Amino acid sequence: MQELLTAPLTACISTHLGVAPALVAKLYAPPAKGLPGDIAVPCFQLAKAKNVAPPLLAAQLADVVNSAGIGAHAAAAGPFLNITLDATSVALALLPLLAADPRVALRSRVGAGRVVCVDFSSPNIAKHMAFHHIRSTMIGNALALCYDAAGWKVVRINFLGDWGTAFGRLIAGWKREGLGMADLEAAPNKVTFLNQLYVRISRLEKEDPTVEGEARQWSRRCEEGDAEALALWETIRTVSVAACQEIYRVLGVTFDDWSGESRYRDAAGPIVAELKQKGLLKEDQGAQVVDLSSLGMKKPCLILRSDGGSLYATRDLAACDDRHARYHFARSLYEVDLGQSLHFKEWFAVAKLLGRPYADSLRHVGHGIVLMWNDETSTWEKTATRKGIPMMLMDILAEAIERARAVVADKNPEIVGEERERIAAAVGVGAVVFNDLKNSRTGDVKFKFEEALRFDGETGPYLQFSHARLCSIERKFPATHPHPPAADPGLLTLDSEKSVLLAIARLVPALERVAESDEPSALAQAVLSLATTVASWLTAGNHDEDLRVLCPDPAKASARLALVRAARGVLGEGLRLLGLQAPERM
RNA sequence: GCGCUCGUAGCUCAGCUGGAUAGAGCGCUGCCCUCCGAAGGCAGAGGUCAGAGGUUCGAAUCCUCUCGAGCGCGCCA
């Protein structure tokens, strides 16, 4: 979309100077604040190539552009060339496209049919999804949606932590306490039931050394395929998955592949055999490891425990082979917190030593932790526990929805019943999700209910409000007026209207950046910027009815309605790609 | 000790792959609802971009070092 606006300019400058168009196009930048113009061209590099002084070249180019008749006005400011596009030429270039389908503003072909695997959320079973799981879940979800919009074929994978020594311990506790299915069925919350069982048996293990042996024994029975052990494990898994599904339903997240470590419990063998055959495996303190010093890493990667059991690096390798065989991915993302970067660095390195063709396409997409404000100590604290109880994601979402419901009821009492509930959920969840996506993912997220749930400022509800406001104007547009596509884009002559279109045109670069650097905040920021531009445009009409969308001149009103529709459609699509809903009123 | 993430306004953060006078939200000050949604807008005050070197015509941005914060570093995942 941006190219549509700059193509004539690029052609004009590049033919005049006799340089490649791409050389010119990559120079475009936003002009400095306060200076007039829509596009700035710093002339240093071009001047060097042509061996003239930058200010001289800028002045020359200004003349060339101004006499070219390409719907743009240029002014030199020292070594910079500032371009102001005509509002009508912007509208004529973009509005017809947007009218046909606003989603063009958020589509790209950079993915070109390649496959990307996105591994995200990946909770451990038999535990509640804690608040911090929101990060992997919603960053991963946004990445999956954005890669899709950028032309990639996306495989969404939920790799459950459903295998390992913890389950041996859990089953040992289950047997020791003589529990049965009826006890689990009777529990008000089955995951809480399992979680508490785990806490009890872990505590007991510290006092009673026989527990450890029992746990290891049940672990082994699981690995060996013992029917009783596997039946219990299966029950635990089913119960946990159901609880996760409920959260994903609230968040609007889906997966293509519900995998898990258990699927690769027997897959360690072939990997170990291959490592051995290639001479990469060696024994170290009783364990089997791969030395990574040839790749500049001091510590080796652990492959097998001294008791012969597999480790998670081994299972990750096996799972990765499997994914590559099944999906032929060109890129594979692991949306897991930054604390595990060493683990990923290690097994990526092993994949490289094994000569895997995909080794360089693996990416650990890490994120920072979630901190919560503590009123008593006036500090930011990790959200691990509150009074020893894990802070549950579902509780946070429920409180957010409740707070949103109160605001909706207050601001818009005529919205009632099922619609109010739907909107409260969209707004409450949207507030929490956007709080997580708006800043760079590698930083820590600071969460405060009062901040995330405020409905002014840079928040999810602000974006949703902006969308609802545009919908409201559409609803009020008189049926007697000419409706688009009869609208004439040439009637959009205001700078504020041009600004909206330019903000829309900046979304594709933002989307492409998301799919390149795995950074959803790039889109979040661009959508935010669109919303503020829209708000500024609309509010200007408060005191001047000629500036309103619903202005006295029907032809002008029609053109503006086309812009309202475009902006609403784009905003709605932007919200969708971030994993937020966009209610039509709120 | 090694590695990772980070340090920008009172607070929370943007700053696209190096460009002009470093931006936004909150808070604060002053305006704007007989005005398409005030969940909004306009204006203002507020900064030695942690510090020191280096590369460059040009550095918040790239390189090195120092200081400070958080996290990780062998049989858990």
XYZ file of C-alpha atoms (C1' of nucleotides) in Angstrom:
663
model
C 0.000 0.000 0.000
C 2.813 2.323 0.859
C 4.410 1.629 -2.501
C 1.257 2.901 -4.171
C 1.868 6.251 -2.534
C 5.588 6.465 -3.087
C 5.991 4.784 -6.492
C 5.642 7.984 -8.574
C 8.026 9.782 -6.256
C 10.567 6.984 -6.367
C 10.385 6.832 -10.157
C 10.759 10.581 -10.417
C 13.866 10.778 -8.233
C 15.575 7.624 -9.443
C 15.237 8.452 -13.153
C 16.455 11.967 -12.555
C 19.557 10.725 -10.744
C 19.970 7.560 -12.761
C 20.090 5.301 -9.706
C 18.190 2.135 -8.831
C 14.664 2.822 -7.501
C 15.304 0.560 -4.503
C 18.172 2.799 -3.479
C 15.770 5.728 -3.233
C 12.868 3.853 -1.677
C 14.889 2.623 1.279
C 15.645 6.182 2.343
C 12.060 7.168 3.128
C 11.504 8.109 6.733
C 8.946 10.041 8.735
C 9.783 13.738 8.877
C 10.879 15.316 12.124
C 8.103 16.357 14.436
C 6.831 19.856 13.805
C 8.103 20.008 10.252
C 5.556 19.898 7.477
C 5.506 16.829 5.258
C 4.562 13.188 5.074
C 7.803 11.632 3.876
C 11.370 12.713 4.461
C 14.314 11.855 2.240
C 17.739 12.359 3.832
C 19.967 13.141 0.875
C 23.397 12.277 2.306
C 23.879 8.970 0.540
C 22.479 10.091 -2.796
C 24.657 13.200 -2.631
C 27.729 11.089 -1.985
C 26.935 8.875 -4.961
C 26.520 11.903 -7.221
C 29.421 13.729 -5.594
C 27.520 16.912 -4.742
C 26.766 18.649 -1.459
C 23.649 17.191 0.238
C 21.780 20.524 0.607
C 22.398 21.275 -3.049
C 21.008 17.923 -4.113
C 17.978 18.331 -1.849
C 17.204 21.677 -3.440
C 17.629 20.207 -6.921
C 15.352 17.285 -6.178
C 12.719 19.603 -4.725
C 12.514 21.385 -8.087
C 12.353 18.113 -9.969
C 9.547 16.737 -7.799
C 7.553 19.964 -7.861
C 7.560 20.161 -11.637
C 6.753 16.475 -12.120
C 3.023 16.785 -11.401
C 2.816 13.628 -9.306
C 0.461 14.885 -6.621
C 3.203 15.749 -4.208
C 4.913 18.900 -3.082
C 8.554 18.947 -2.047
C 10.603 21.342 0.030
C 14.279 21.171 0.835
C 15.301 21.727 4.426
C 19.050 21.681 4.445
C 20.179 18.178 3.433
C 16.645 16.823 3.813
C 13.899 16.687 1.258
C 10.430 16.866 2.765
C 7.542 15.586 0.688
C 3.931 16.518 1.264
C 1.450 14.318 -0.534
C -1.837 15.755 -1.783
C -4.719 14.479 0.319
C -6.747 13.685 -2.790
C -3.975 11.715 -4.458
C -3.596 9.633 -1.293
C -7.336 9.012 -1.154
C -7.562 8.163 -4.861
C -4.713 5.688 -4.518
C -5.884 3.892 -1.384
C -9.601 4.246 -0.833
C -10.869 2.148 -3.768
C -8.679 -0.741 -2.595
C -9.833 -0.407 0.982
C -13.456 -0.150 -0.074
C -13.178 -3.474 -1.897
C -11.673 -5.161 1.170
C -10.174 -3.291 4.136
C -8.107 -6.343 5.016
C -5.671 -5.515 2.197
C -4.188 -3.104 4.720
C -3.048 -6.109 6.750
C -2.008 -8.644 4.131
C 1.365 -9.500 2.734
C 2.921 -12.181 0.582
C 6.334 -12.324 2.261
C 5.568 -15.817 3.546
C 4.885 -17.053 0.012
C 3.413 -20.395 0.977
C 6.192 -21.398 3.351
C 5.262 -23.337 6.480
C 5.959 -22.070 9.967
C 5.423 -24.092 13.136
C 4.485 -22.048 16.166
C 4.946 -23.847 19.458
C 3.205 -21.844 22.155
C 1.295 -21.945 25.438
C 2.544 -25.468 26.288
C 1.303 -25.753 29.881
C 2.184 -28.521 32.300
C -0.700 -30.813 33.070
C -1.996 -31.450 36.600
C -1.389 -27.784 37.352
C -3.505 -24.710 36.905
C -2.538 -22.426 34.106
C -0.899 -19.623 35.995
C -1.196 -15.979 35.085
C 2.221 -15.896 33.418
C 1.020 -18.430 30.820
C -0.825 -15.540 29.210
C 2.480 -14.433 27.698
C 3.373 -17.512 25.703
C -0.274 -18.156 24.867
C -1.187 -14.738 23.518
C 2.165 -13.767 21.976
C 2.182 -17.131 20.211
C -1.409 -16.697 19.135
C -0.699 -13.245 17.705
C 2.377 -14.554 15.900
C 0.379 -17.393 14.381
C -2.311 -14.972 13.183
C 0.205 -12.474 11.815
C 2.307 -15.072 10.006
C -0.894 -16.288 8.413
C -1.790 -12.763 7.287
C 1.742 -12.450 5.900
C 1.182 -15.420 3.595
C 2.742 -18.202 5.651
C 1.074 -21.527 6.203
C 0.877 -21.823 9.976
C 0.835 -24.909 12.206
C -0.162 -24.072 15.791
C 1.296 -26.541 18.248
C 0.499 -26.966 21.921
C 3.331 -29.062 23.314
C 2.003 -30.180 26.687
C 4.309 -30.886 29.588
C 2.633 -34.223 30.114
C 5.555 -36.520 30.871
C 8.319 -36.775 33.409
C 9.093 -37.531 37.009
C 6.346 -35.296 38.378
C 3.698 -37.787 37.300
C 5.371 -40.639 39.086
C 5.218 -38.564 42.235
C 1.567 -37.711 41.640
C 0.570 -41.318 41.102
C 2.561 -42.379 44.174
C 0.543 -39.884 46.215
C -2.700 -41.101 44.655
C -1.953 -44.717 45.606
C -0.627 -43.881 49.048
C -3.797 -41.974 49.926
C -5.915 -44.742 48.454
C -7.788 -42.377 46.153
C -10.222 -43.478 43.477
C -12.086 -41.976 40.538
C -14.989 -41.094 42.792
C -12.751 -38.777 44.828
C -11.652 -36.965 41.696
C -15.226 -36.755 40.385
C -16.417 -35.296 43.678
C -13.857 -32.508 43.686
C -15.315 -29.085 42.894
C -12.250 -28.359 40.797
C -10.395 -31.391 39.524
C -7.173 -29.578 38.703
C -7.091 -28.019 42.167
C -7.611 -31.504 43.569
C -4.603 -32.836 41.653
C -2.524 -29.811 42.450
C -3.119 -30.132 46.172
C -2.353 -33.820 46.032
C 0.969 -32.953 44.435
C 1.751 -30.397 47.128
C 0.963 -32.917 49.890
C 3.090 -35.705 48.460
C 5.997 -33.347 47.752
C 5.940 -32.194 51.348
C 5.796 -35.742 52.627
C 8.720 -36.688 50.407
C 10.978 -34.355 52.377
C 10.226 -36.183 55.622
C 9.752 -39.714 54.359
C 12.472 -40.994 52.017
C 10.401 -44.003 50.952
C 8.163 -41.715 48.927
C 10.979 -40.913 46.524
C 11.427 -44.574 45.736
C 7.730 -45.073 45.131
C 7.618 -42.058 42.831
C 10.536 -43.332 40.812
C 8.915 -46.731 40.587
C 5.669 -45.260 39.228
C 7.676 -43.154 36.815
C 9.340 -46.274 35.522
C 6.022 -48.107 35.266
C 4.730 -45.265 33.116
C 7.782 -45.486 30.872
C 7.409 -49.241 30.605
C 3.779 -48.972 29.591
C 2.254 -50.452 32.745
C -1.515 -50.462 32.295
C -2.480 -49.220 35.751
C 0.061 -46.412 35.711
C -0.924 -45.304 32.224
C -4.623 -45.374 33.033
C -4.080 -42.982 35.935
C -1.793 -40.809 33.867
C -4.440 -40.721 31.118
C -7.067 -39.578 33.598
C -4.853 -36.817 34.906
C -4.135 -35.682 31.374
C -7.777 -35.664 30.277
C -8.871 -33.643 33.273
C -6.089 -31.114 32.764
C -6.672 -30.712 29.058
C -10.338 -30.009 29.667
C -9.420 -27.204 32.064
C -7.013 -25.750 29.526
C -9.649 -25.889 26.813
C -11.935 -23.758 28.923
C -9.274 -21.049 29.194
C -8.507 -21.219 25.474
C -12.206 -20.806 24.784
C -12.271 -17.588 26.835
C -9.120 -16.332 25.145
C -10.244 -17.372 21.672
C -7.177 -19.524 21.032
C -7.055 -22.724 19.011
C -4.397 -25.283 18.081
C -3.827 -27.551 15.098
C -1.643 -30.004 16.949
C -2.111 -31.091 20.568
C 1.139 -32.807 20.983
C 3.132 -33.297 24.148
C 6.227 -34.810 25.539
C 4.470 -38.103 26.126
C 4.256 -38.638 22.385
C 8.046 -38.767 22.263
C 8.627 -40.875 25.347
C 10.032 -43.720 23.263
C 11.735 -41.524 20.705
C 14.933 -41.004 22.665
C 16.319 -44.344 21.447
C 16.856 -43.478 17.770
C 18.304 -40.054 18.634
C 20.717 -41.591 21.112
C 21.713 -44.282 18.600
C 22.373 -41.688 15.914
C 24.423 -39.525 18.265
C 26.454 -42.537 19.249
C 26.968 -43.627 15.658
C 28.194 -40.156 14.710
C 30.568 -40.154 17.635
C 28.919 -37.177 19.310
C 27.891 -38.853 22.528
C 30.195 -39.218 25.468
C 29.863 -40.143 29.082
C 30.347 -37.494 31.709
C 29.777 -38.109 35.424
C 27.581 -41.042 34.571
C 25.339 -39.127 32.179
C 25.391 -39.127 28.369
C 26.181 -35.707 26.950
C 27.038 -33.961 23.694
C 30.048 -31.710 23.794
C 29.310 -28.297 22.284
C 32.707 -26.672 22.606
C 33.175 -26.838 18.819
C 30.305 -24.345 18.630
C 31.771 -22.119 21.307
C 29.673 -23.366 24.199
C 31.412 -24.289 27.397
C 28.833 -26.631 28.873
C 27.656 -29.776 27.143
C 24.048 -30.687 26.410
C 22.650 -33.473 28.586
C 20.980 -36.234 26.599
C 20.505 -39.119 29.038
C 20.415 -39.238 32.836
C 22.828 -41.524 34.634
C 19.906 -43.900 35.182
C 19.277 -44.001 31.434
C 16.148 -41.843 31.437
C 15.592 -39.276 28.713
C 15.803 -35.554 29.319
C 13.721 -32.835 27.773
C 16.411 -31.807 25.296
C 16.228 -35.326 23.879
C 12.457 -35.172 23.590
C 12.605 -31.712 22.000
C 14.984 -33.056 19.377
C 12.757 -36.031 18.650
C 9.686 -33.803 18.451
C 11.477 -31.438 16.104
C 12.444 -34.255 13.728
C 8.846 -35.350 13.750
C 7.541 -31.866 13.030
C 9.938 -31.446 10.172
C 8.908 -34.768 8.675
C 5.216 -33.962 9.020
C 5.067 -30.287 8.158
C 8.281 -29.512 6.214
C 8.553 -26.215 8.026
C 10.756 -23.430 6.719
C 10.783 -21.885 10.174
C 9.922 -23.206 13.601
C 9.166 -20.963 16.560
C 9.256 -21.798 20.247
C 7.390 -19.189 22.258
C 8.867 -19.936 25.678
C 10.074 -17.636 28.417
C 13.567 -16.195 28.203
C 14.716 -18.132 31.252
C 15.032 -21.172 29.029
C 17.242 -19.643 26.371
C 20.200 -21.789 27.345
C 18.167 -24.968 26.904
C 17.130 -23.959 23.395
C 20.608 -22.771 22.486
C 21.927 -26.177 23.532
C 19.585 -28.450 21.680
C 19.580 -26.218 18.602
C 23.344 -26.729 18.664
C 22.942 -30.500 18.904
C 20.607 -30.360 15.893
C 23.325 -28.532 14.019
C 25.982 -31.100 14.963
C 23.624 -33.817 13.793
C 23.534 -32.060 10.441
C 19.816 -31.401 10.503
C 18.908 -29.287 7.458
C 16.421 -27.334 9.542
C 18.897 -26.421 12.297
C 19.214 -22.799 11.231
C 15.468 -22.266 10.936
C 14.757 -22.883 14.614
C 13.968 -19.826 16.674
C 13.526 -19.470 20.387
C 11.063 -16.600 20.658
C 11.540 -15.618 24.280
C 9.621 -13.270 26.491
C 10.164 -11.581 29.845
C 8.361 -12.420 33.050
C 5.160 -10.977 34.504
C 5.486 -8.722 37.528
C 2.611 -7.650 39.698
C 2.364 -4.585 41.883
C 2.366 -5.255 45.606
C 0.600 -2.464 47.472
C 2.019 -3.455 50.828
C 5.667 -3.447 49.853
C 5.310 -0.945 47.003
C 7.418 -3.097 44.717
C 6.983 -5.136 41.565
C 6.976 -8.834 42.374
C 6.999 -12.063 40.412
C 3.529 -13.518 40.075
C 4.538 -16.994 41.122
C 2.335 -17.187 44.167
C -0.036 -15.188 46.263
C -0.260 -16.525 49.816
C 1.339 -19.726 48.595
C -1.387 -20.288 46.016
C -0.477 -19.910 42.362
C -2.080 -16.894 40.792
C -4.432 -18.439 38.311
C -4.947 -17.065 34.829
C -8.659 -17.852 34.976
C -9.059 -15.755 38.144
C -7.362 -12.768 36.556
C -9.552 -13.058 33.454
C -12.684 -13.385 35.560
C -11.856 -10.259 37.521
C -11.043 -8.359 34.340
C -14.394 -9.377 32.840
C -16.195 -8.354 36.006
C -14.576 -4.936 36.001
C -15.370 -4.481 32.303
C -18.978 -5.482 32.908
C -19.337 -2.756 35.531
C -17.999 -0.111 33.171
C -20.173 -1.227 30.254
C -23.240 -1.239 32.494
C -22.371 2.254 33.681
C -21.537 3.852 30.313
C -24.100 2.023 28.233
C -27.021 0.892 30.400
C -29.185 0.111 27.364
C -26.918 -2.820 26.516
C -28.273 -5.685 28.594
C -28.373 -9.423 29.018
C -26.392 -11.704 26.793
C -24.948 -8.849 24.740
C -23.619 -7.141 27.851
C -21.936 -10.371 28.908
C -20.393 -10.848 25.490
C -19.038 -7.305 25.442
C -17.760 -7.507 29.017
C -15.808 -10.637 28.093
C -14.421 -9.075 24.912
C -13.350 -5.904 26.695
C -12.074 -7.473 29.915
C -10.034 -10.145 28.171
C -8.912 -7.643 25.535
C -7.555 -5.365 28.245
C -5.411 -8.117 29.759
C -4.225 -9.403 26.394
C -3.314 -6.017 24.954
C -1.410 -5.123 28.107
C 0.765 -8.092 27.276
C 1.244 -7.360 23.587
C 1.777 -3.633 23.439
C 5.408 -3.607 24.569
C 8.449 -5.457 23.308
C 8.178 -9.109 24.228
C 11.691 -9.475 25.646
C 10.993 -6.992 28.414
C 9.168 -7.871 31.597
C 5.461 -7.054 31.770
C 4.192 -5.103 34.725
C 0.597 -5.839 35.556
C -1.669 -3.708 37.696
C -5.414 -4.184 37.434
C -6.010 -0.457 37.643
C -3.636 0.189 34.747
C -4.520 -2.656 32.403
C -8.219 -2.245 33.008
C -8.326 1.497 32.599
C -10.303 2.379 29.544
C -8.389 5.457 28.567
C -4.859 5.693 27.275
C -2.932 3.046 25.402
C -5.125 0.055 26.134
C -7.131 -2.662 24.443
C -10.434 -1.049 25.439
C -9.278 2.206 23.846
C -8.815 0.395 20.535
C -12.143 -1.340 20.903
C -13.813 1.954 21.736
C -12.355 3.501 18.623
C -13.797 0.630 16.578
C -17.222 0.899 18.257
C -17.275 4.646 17.664
C -16.730 4.156 13.934
C -19.468 1.521 13.877
C -21.781 3.963 15.583
C -21.226 6.587 12.898
C -21.942 4.023 10.200
C -25.229 3.142 11.878
C -26.239 6.797 11.943
C -25.505 7.481 8.308
C -28.795 8.451 6.642
C -30.193 5.912 4.200
C -31.109 8.765 1.869
C -27.481 9.767 1.343
C -25.482 8.129 -1.432
C -23.590 5.184 0.033
C -20.217 3.930 -1.064
C -19.002 2.796 -3.554
C -20.700 5.805 -5.116
C -18.350 7.899 -3.012
C -15.752 10.085 -4.700
C -12.377 9.720 -2.920
C -11.338 13.039 -4.453
C -13.573 14.776 -1.925
C -11.312 13.728 0.935
C -9.188 16.853 1.067
C -8.575 17.313 4.790
C -5.163 16.744 6.314
C -6.823 14.777 9.109
C -8.345 12.426 6.519
C -5.013 11.994 4.805
C -3.429 11.216 8.176
C -5.874 8.361 8.714
C -5.029 6.874 5.325
C -1.306 7.222 5.940
C -1.667 5.503 9.321
C -3.471 2.657 7.541
C -0.709 2.422 4.946
C 1.878 1.951 7.712
C 0.282 -1.300 8.861
C 1.714 -3.610 6.207
C 5.322 -2.760 7.112
C 4.368 -3.341 10.748
C 2.838 -6.715 9.921
C 5.903 -7.733 7.951
C 8.077 -6.777 10.856
C 6.023 -9.016 13.149
C 6.616 -11.963 10.830
C 10.297 -11.148 10.523
C 11.321 -10.349 14.076
C 8.542 -12.224 15.904
C 7.521 -9.026 17.620
C 3.729 -8.519 17.859
C 4.195 -5.179 19.602
C 5.184 -3.712 16.231
C 1.606 -4.264 15.069
C 0.129 -3.273 18.425
C 1.886 0.085 18.277
C 0.862 0.715 14.670
C -2.785 -0.081 15.418
C -2.655 2.191 18.439
C -1.326 4.951 16.270
C -4.155 4.415 13.773
C -6.729 4.647 16.565
C -5.369 7.940 17.902
C -5.283 9.379 14.383
C -8.909 8.352 13.890
C -9.923 9.858 17.239
C -8.269 13.123 16.352
C -10.022 13.198 12.967
C -13.455 12.457 14.404
C -13.209 14.814 17.365
C -12.332 17.737 15.102
C -15.951 17.567 13.964
C -17.288 18.263 17.432
C -17.377 22.009 16.952
C -17.713 22.238 13.199
C -20.413 20.325 11.408
C -18.655 20.776 8.069
C -15.832 18.613 9.421
C -18.114 15.808 10.519
C -18.630 12.589 8.658
C -22.337 13.273 8.799
C -21.904 16.736 7.279
C -24.520 18.686 5.314
C -22.949 17.970 1.915
C -24.189 14.459 0.960
C -21.397 13.747 -1.535
C -18.723 14.699 0.967
C -20.481 12.697 3.685
C -20.487 9.682 1.424
C -16.763 9.940 0.770
C -16.116 10.258 4.482
C -18.325 7.286 5.223
C -16.137 5.253 2.873
C -13.163 6.271 4.999
C -15.033 5.395 8.199
C -15.789 1.948 6.812
C -12.206 1.461 5.737
C -10.821 2.528 9.096
C -13.339 0.397 10.969
C -12.536 -2.649 8.850
C -8.804 -2.159 9.219
C -9.028 -1.576 12.961
C -11.178 -4.664 13.373
C -8.691 -6.748 11.415
C -5.788 -5.311 13.394
C -7.504 -6.271 16.640
C -8.211 -9.742 15.308
C -4.570 -10.294 14.384
C -3.606 -9.374 17.933
C -6.134 -11.836 19.315
C -8.693 -9.258 20.525
C -12.348 -9.053 19.683
C -13.873 -5.937 18.172
C -17.452 -5.409 19.392
C -19.686 -3.096 17.347
C -20.756 -1.261 20.441
C -19.643 -1.297 24.024
C 32.963 -16.665 37.237
C 30.302 -17.322 32.383
C 25.793 -16.320 29.681
C 20.980 -13.951 28.731
C 17.448 -9.694 29.283
C 17.324 -4.760 30.547
C 18.631 0.764 32.047
C 14.970 6.788 27.712
C 10.133 12.380 31.476
C 7.630 11.646 38.517
C 5.405 6.455 36.851
C 4.675 2.782 32.600
C 6.818 2.511 27.961
C 7.579 3.670 22.164
C 11.592 5.117 19.097
C 11.016 0.929 12.445
C 17.483 -1.770 9.785
C 22.028 4.986 12.322
C 19.206 10.880 10.234
C 16.742 16.990 11.606
C 14.445 20.236 17.751
C 14.218 12.267 21.408
C 7.879 10.788 21.339
C 3.254 8.597 23.704
C 0.007 7.084 27.831
C -0.793 7.904 33.052
C -0.233 11.770 36.705
C -0.092 17.387 36.927
C -1.995 22.583 34.791
C -5.562 24.987 31.428
C -9.342 24.458 27.816
C -13.510 21.626 24.730
C -19.914 17.884 25.797
C -27.646 22.243 23.206
C -20.770 18.990 19.452
C -21.397 11.931 14.381
C -19.706 7.806 21.509
C -15.966 12.862 26.925
C -13.995 5.111 27.261
C -12.685 11.206 23.359
C -9.911 15.707 21.702
C -6.687 20.327 22.017
C -2.762 23.005 24.549
C 1.194 23.296 28.462
C 5.011 22.029 32.097
C 8.390 17.843 32.591
C 14.668 14.505 29.603
C 22.765 15.042 30.591
C 18.515 8.646 26.462
C 22.864 4.960 33.368
C 28.352 6.484 32.575
C 33.004 6.554 29.598
C 35.451 5.705 25.134
C 35.132 4.245 19.762
C 33.076 3.892 14.443
C 30.409 7.723 11.270
C 29.065 13.574 7.590
C 25.480 12.080 11.544
C 24.581 7.597 17.499
C 19.098 6.691 22.216
C 20.130 3.203 18.010
C 26.261 -0.095 15.970
C 31.261 -1.766 18.800
C 34.235 -1.987 23.565
C 34.511 -1.200 28.694
C 32.388 0.409 33.540
C 28.208 0.853 36.903
C 23.294 -0.776 38.308
C 18.704 -4.277 38.133
C 16.576 -9.076 37.076
C 17.124 -14.127 35.388
C 19.818 -18.647 34.004
C 24.209 -21.984 34.281
C 24.496 -30.960 34.550
C 21.198 -35.432 35.561
C 13.312 -31.090 36.756
C 10.633 -29.160 32.675
